[in-house]
Amino acid sequence: MTTTATATTTATATTTATATTSIAAETYWYEVDSPVGRLLLTAGSDGALTSLSVPGQKGGRSVRDGWRHDAGPFRAAEEQLGAYFAGELTEFSLPLRAEGTAFRERVWAALDDVPYGATTTYGEIAARIGASRPAVRAVGGAIGANPLLILRPCHRVIGADGSLTGYAGGLERKTRLLSLEGAPLSRPAPLPATPR
């Protein structure tokens, strides 16, 4: 069964100009074993997942002092990730909260619409969010900054020429995830224009 990803995306920027004290939001963390390495998950006190990082990930998170290690907020994520890696789940249904600029959040939301087992290009993502052709580079930067690897499927975005370019978790992981989903690992090259 192929379905599109559904995720709750909420932007929460809480800044108050008049506040004299700042209360840091509590962060929970947990690690889950997977075929692509040990996954580090973080969540806020409301249980919404805020990141999923893999070992050696460019820009990935690492455990910080003051974070609470607790499996409780991650039970559903662990179960769904296990089913995904077993080939039994095509759509995650988890509360997600990725914080970024309005542009990045639009790009990340567009990733949710890329179906399991399919691929798209950076240019197609730019078109989906109404960005101009020159904005494709910025779209690539936003995709590379996706804090929710696997859950928000940036691994399904490939180069316009069909190449498996760019993945913060490494191209080997990208290949494994696409293979797991049965997605094409490249796109056929467009035929040259025939003169009339």
Coordinates of C-alpha atoms in Angstrom, one line a residue:
M1 CA 0.0 0.0 0.0
T2 CA 1.4 3.3 -1.0
T3 CA 0.3 6.4 0.8
T4 CA 1.6 9.9 1.3
A5 CA 3.3 10.9 4.5
T6 CA 1.2 12.7 7.0
A7 CA 2.8 14.5 9.8
T8 CA 1.8 17.2 12.2
T9 CA 4.0 20.2 11.5
T10 CA 3.9 23.0 14.0
A11 CA 6.1 26.0 14.0
T12 CA 6.7 27.2 17.5
A13 CA 8.9 30.2 17.8
T14 CA 8.4 31.6 21.3
T15 CA 10.2 34.8 21.8
T16 CA 9.0 37.6 24.0
A17 CA 10.7 41.0 23.8
T18 CA 9.6 41.9 27.3
A19 CA 10.6 38.7 29.0
T20 CA 13.4 39.1 31.4
T21 CA 13.9 35.4 32.0
S22 CA 13.9 32.5 29.6
I23 CA 12.6 29.1 30.4
A24 CA 14.3 26.5 28.2
A25 CA 12.0 23.9 26.8
E26 CA 12.8 20.4 28.0
T27 CA 14.3 18.0 25.5
Y28 CA 13.9 14.3 25.7
W29 CA 16.2 11.8 23.9
Y30 CA 16.3 8.2 23.0
E31 CA 18.3 5.9 20.7
V32 CA 16.9 3.2 18.5
D33 CA 18.8 0.5 16.6
S34 CA 18.2 0.3 12.8
P35 CA 19.6 -1.2 9.7
V36 CA 21.2 2.2 8.8
G37 CA 22.8 2.7 12.2
R38 CA 21.8 3.9 15.7
L39 CA 19.1 6.6 15.4
L40 CA 19.1 9.5 17.9
L41 CA 15.6 10.8 18.4
T42 CA 14.7 14.0 20.3
A43 CA 11.3 15.3 21.4
G44 CA 9.8 18.2 23.3
S45 CA 7.9 17.9 26.5
D46 CA 4.7 17.7 24.4
G47 CA 5.9 14.5 22.8
A48 CA 6.4 15.9 19.3
L49 CA 9.6 14.6 17.6
T50 CA 12.0 17.4 17.0
S51 CA 14.9 15.5 15.3
L52 CA 16.1 12.1 14.1
S53 CA 19.8 11.9 13.5
V54 CA 22.1 9.1 12.2
P55 CA 25.8 8.6 13.2
G56 CA 28.1 10.9 11.3
Q57 CA 25.3 13.0 9.9
K58 CA 26.2 16.4 8.6
G59 CA 24.5 18.8 10.9
G60 CA 23.1 16.0 13.1
R61 CA 22.4 16.4 16.7
S62 CA 24.2 14.9 19.7
V63 CA 23.1 14.5 23.2
R64 CA 23.6 17.6 25.3
D65 CA 23.8 18.2 29.1
G66 CA 20.4 18.7 30.6
W67 CA 18.5 16.5 28.1
R68 CA 16.4 13.8 29.7
H69 CA 16.9 10.2 28.6
D70 CA 13.4 8.6 28.5
A71 CA 12.0 5.9 26.3
G72 CA 8.4 7.0 27.1
P73 CA 7.9 9.7 24.5
F74 CA 9.4 7.5 21.7
R75 CA 7.4 4.3 22.0
A76 CA 5.3 5.0 18.9
A77 CA 8.3 6.2 16.9
E78 CA 10.3 3.1 17.8
E79 CA 7.4 0.9 16.8
Q80 CA 6.7 2.7 13.5
L81 CA 10.4 2.8 12.6
G82 CA 10.7 -0.9 13.2
A83 CA 7.7 -1.5 10.9
Y84 CA 9.2 0.8 8.3
F85 CA 12.5 -1.0 8.2
A86 CA 10.7 -4.4 8.1
G87 CA 8.9 -3.2 5.0
E88 CA 5.5 -3.2 6.7
L89 CA 4.9 0.6 7.0
T90 CA 4.7 3.1 4.2
E91 CA 3.5 6.1 6.1
F92 CA 4.5 7.6 9.5
S93 CA 1.8 8.9 11.7
L94 CA 3.8 10.8 14.4
P95 CA 3.7 14.3 15.8
L96 CA 6.6 16.2 14.3
R97 CA 7.8 19.7 15.1
A98 CA 10.7 21.0 13.0
E99 CA 11.7 24.6 13.7
G100 CA 13.1 26.7 10.9
T101 CA 12.5 29.7 8.8
A102 CA 9.1 29.9 7.0
F103 CA 10.9 29.0 3.7
R104 CA 12.5 25.8 5.2
E105 CA 9.2 24.8 6.8
R106 CA 7.5 25.0 3.4
V107 CA 10.2 22.9 1.9
W108 CA 10.0 20.3 4.7
A109 CA 6.2 20.2 4.4
A110 CA 6.6 19.5 0.7
L111 CA 8.7 16.5 1.5
D112 CA 5.8 14.9 3.3
D113 CA 3.9 14.8 -0.1
V114 CA 6.6 12.6 -1.8
P115 CA 5.1 9.1 -1.7
Y116 CA 6.8 6.0 -0.4
G117 CA 8.6 4.3 -3.2
A118 CA 8.9 7.4 -5.4
T119 CA 11.5 10.0 -6.0
T120 CA 11.3 13.7 -6.9
T121 CA 13.9 16.4 -7.8
Y122 CA 15.0 19.6 -6.1
G123 CA 13.4 21.5 -8.9
E124 CA 10.1 19.7 -8.5
I125 CA 10.1 20.6 -4.8
A126 CA 10.8 24.2 -5.7
A127 CA 7.9 24.2 -8.1
R128 CA 5.6 22.6 -5.4
I129 CA 6.2 25.5 -3.0
G130 CA 6.0 28.1 -5.7
A131 CA 9.7 29.0 -5.6
S132 CA 11.5 30.4 -8.6
R133 CA 14.0 28.3 -10.6
P134 CA 16.9 30.2 -9.1
A135 CA 15.7 29.2 -5.6
V136 CA 16.5 25.5 -6.3
R137 CA 19.8 26.0 -4.5
A138 CA 18.0 27.3 -1.4
V139 CA 15.6 24.4 -1.6
G140 CA 18.6 22.1 -1.6
G141 CA 20.0 23.8 1.5
A142 CA 16.6 23.5 3.3
I143 CA 16.4 19.8 2.4
G144 CA 20.0 19.3 3.7
A145 CA 19.0 21.0 6.9
N146 CA 16.0 18.6 7.5
P147 CA 16.2 17.7 11.2
L148 CA 13.9 14.7 10.8
L149 CA 15.7 12.2 8.6
I150 CA 13.7 9.2 7.4
L151 CA 10.5 10.5 9.0
R152 CA 10.4 13.5 6.7
P153 CA 11.7 11.7 3.5
C154 CA 14.4 13.9 2.1
H155 CA 16.1 10.7 0.9
R156 CA 13.5 10.6 -1.9
V157 CA 14.9 13.8 -3.5
I158 CA 17.4 13.2 -6.3
G159 CA 19.2 15.3 -8.8
A160 CA 17.5 16.4 -12.0
D161 CA 19.8 14.1 -14.0
G162 CA 18.8 11.1 -11.8
S163 CA 21.9 11.1 -9.6
L164 CA 21.7 10.4 -5.9
T165 CA 23.1 13.7 -4.9
G166 CA 23.3 15.1 -1.4
Y167 CA 22.0 13.4 1.7
A168 CA 23.1 14.6 5.2
G169 CA 23.1 11.0 6.4
G170 CA 25.4 9.9 3.5
L171 CA 24.7 8.5 0.1
E172 CA 25.1 4.8 1.2
R173 CA 22.2 5.4 3.7
K174 CA 20.1 7.2 1.0
T175 CA 20.7 4.2 -1.4
R176 CA 19.6 1.7 1.3
L177 CA 16.4 3.7 2.2
L178 CA 15.4 4.0 -1.5
S179 CA 16.1 0.3 -2.1
L180 CA 14.1 -0.6 1.0
E181 CA 11.1 1.4 -0.4
G182 CA 11.6 -0.1 -3.9
A183 CA 12.1 3.4 -5.3
P184 CA 14.0 3.9 -8.6
L185 CA 17.6 4.7 -7.8
S186 CA 17.9 6.9 -10.9
R187 CA 15.7 8.5 -13.4
P188 CA 16.0 7.7 -17.1
A189 CA 17.8 10.4 -19.0
P190 CA 15.5 12.6 -21.1
L191 CA 15.6 11.9 -24.8
P192 CA 17.3 14.6 -26.8
A193 CA 15.0 16.9 -28.7
T194 CA 14.4 15.7 -32.3
P195 CA 14.8 18.5 -34.9
R196 CA 11.6 19.0 -36.9

